[in-house]
Short mmCIF file of C-alpha atoms in Angstrom, two decimals:
data_model
loop_
_atom_site.label_atom_id
_atom_site.label_comp_id
_atom_site.label_asym_id
_atom_site.label_seq_id
_atom_site.Cartn_x
_atom_site.Cartn_y
_atom_site.Cartn_z
CA MET X 1 31.16 -77.18 -16.73
CA MET X 2 30.88 -74.28 -14.27
CA SER X 3 33.74 -72.48 -15.98
CA SER X 4 31.92 -72.85 -19.32
CA LEU X 5 28.77 -71.31 -17.83
CA LEU X 6 30.76 -68.39 -16.46
CA LEU X 7 32.53 -67.92 -19.77
CA PHE X 8 29.20 -67.94 -21.64
CA ALA X 9 27.75 -65.40 -19.18
CA PHE X 10 30.69 -63.00 -19.34
CA VAL X 11 31.03 -63.23 -23.12
CA ALA X 12 27.30 -62.50 -23.45
CA TYR X 13 27.63 -59.55 -21.06
CA GLY X 14 30.70 -58.19 -22.83
CA MET X 15 29.22 -58.48 -26.32
CA THR X 16 25.92 -56.92 -25.24
CA THR X 17 27.63 -54.03 -23.47
CA ILE X 18 29.83 -53.29 -26.47
CA ILE X 19 26.88 -53.38 -28.88
CA VAL X 20 24.54 -51.25 -26.73
CA TYR X 21 27.00 -48.83 -25.05
CA GLY X 22 30.42 -49.17 -26.69
CA SER X 23 32.01 -46.31 -28.59
CA ILE X 24 33.21 -48.80 -31.22
CA PHE X 25 29.63 -49.22 -32.49
CA GLU X 26 28.46 -45.65 -31.87
CA SER X 27 28.46 -44.65 -35.54
CA VAL X 28 26.70 -47.89 -36.51
CA ARG X 29 24.08 -47.35 -33.75
CA ASN X 30 23.51 -43.76 -34.88
CA PHE X 31 23.09 -44.88 -38.50
CA ILE X 32 20.61 -47.60 -37.53
CA HIS X 33 18.66 -45.16 -35.34
CA ARG X 34 18.44 -42.69 -38.25
CA MET X 35 17.32 -45.46 -40.59
CA GLY X 36 14.78 -46.62 -37.99
CA GLU X 37 13.12 -43.20 -38.10
CA LYS X 38 12.56 -43.60 -41.85
CA ASN X 39 11.93 -47.31 -42.27
CA SER X 40 9.66 -49.50 -40.15
CA PHE X 41 11.79 -52.60 -40.86
CA MET X 42 14.89 -50.85 -39.49
CA LYS X 43 12.89 -49.66 -36.48
CA PHE X 44 13.12 -53.22 -35.16
CA PHE X 45 16.93 -53.07 -35.23
CA SER X 46 16.93 -49.56 -33.82
CA ASP X 47 14.88 -50.72 -30.84
CA LEU X 48 16.97 -53.88 -30.53
CA ILE X 49 20.34 -52.18 -30.14
CA GLY X 50 18.98 -49.69 -27.63
CA CYS X 51 17.83 -52.35 -25.17
CA VAL X 52 20.19 -54.46 -23.05
CA LEU X 53 17.58 -57.19 -22.52
CA CYS X 54 16.70 -57.41 -26.23
CA THR X 55 20.28 -57.41 -27.46
CA SER X 56 21.45 -59.96 -24.90
CA THR X 57 18.71 -62.38 -25.98
CA TRP X 58 19.97 -62.34 -29.56
CA VAL X 59 23.59 -62.47 -28.39
CA GLY X 60 22.67 -65.60 -26.42
CA PHE X 61 21.12 -67.19 -29.52
CA ILE X 62 24.26 -66.44 -31.56
CA LEU X 63 26.66 -67.65 -28.85
CA SER X 64 24.67 -70.84 -28.48
CA ILE X 65 24.99 -71.55 -32.19
CA MET X 66 28.62 -70.50 -32.59
CA MET X 67 30.31 -71.18 -29.27
CA PHE X 68 28.68 -73.31 -26.60
CA SER X 69 25.21 -74.33 -25.43
CA PRO X 70 24.93 -74.43 -21.63
CA THR X 71 21.44 -75.94 -21.64
CA MET X 72 22.38 -78.67 -24.10
CA THR X 73 25.29 -79.61 -21.84
CA ILE X 74 23.16 -79.70 -18.69
CA TYR X 75 19.92 -81.12 -20.12
CA ASP X 76 19.27 -83.64 -22.87
CA ILE X 77 17.08 -81.45 -25.11
CA SER X 78 16.87 -80.74 -28.83
CA ARG X 79 19.16 -78.20 -30.47
CA PRO X 80 16.47 -75.63 -31.38
CA LEU X 81 15.09 -75.71 -27.85
CA SER X 82 18.56 -75.34 -26.34
CA ILE X 83 19.25 -72.28 -28.52
CA PHE X 84 16.02 -70.69 -27.25
CA PHE X 85 16.85 -71.38 -23.60
CA ASP X 86 20.44 -70.17 -24.06
CA GLY X 87 19.07 -66.86 -25.34
CA MET X 88 16.83 -66.60 -22.29
CA PHE X 89 19.74 -67.50 -19.98
CA ALA X 90 21.93 -64.84 -21.59
CA ALA X 91 19.17 -62.23 -21.28
CA GLY X 92 18.65 -63.01 -17.60
CA ILE X 93 22.30 -63.09 -16.62
CA VAL X 94 23.19 -59.95 -18.61
CA TRP X 95 20.19 -58.09 -17.17
CA GLY X 96 21.24 -59.16 -13.66
CA ILE X 97 24.87 -58.08 -14.10
CA ASN X 98 23.80 -54.80 -15.71
CA THR X 99 21.34 -54.07 -12.87
CA ILE X 100 24.02 -54.66 -10.23
CA ILE X 101 26.51 -52.42 -12.06
CA GLU X 102 23.92 -49.65 -12.48
CA TRP X 103 23.08 -49.91 -8.78
CA PHE X 104 26.75 -49.39 -7.85
CA GLU X 105 27.02 -46.44 -10.26
CA GLU X 106 24.32 -44.50 -8.37
#
């Protein structure tokens, strides 16, 4: 179970980092930012992909649905509630890893 938690955490961190900072998605990010300046609906997505905490929450939701639910494994709770808590777990762990890495970069 511990290895599954670590895998979930590192996959969430990797996906979030690629979406927010990766050169692979740079053209997509630029397009969404340009669209966000013109359209209030796209502004939500523009803000989302510019924020590590925001993106990691949604990455956690998606990973919980598609891959593995850490909270459902540990606690006996309903599926919708476990998806919510997995998103919060992903946001917290990704924010923590990102903060440590930024601290070492200074």
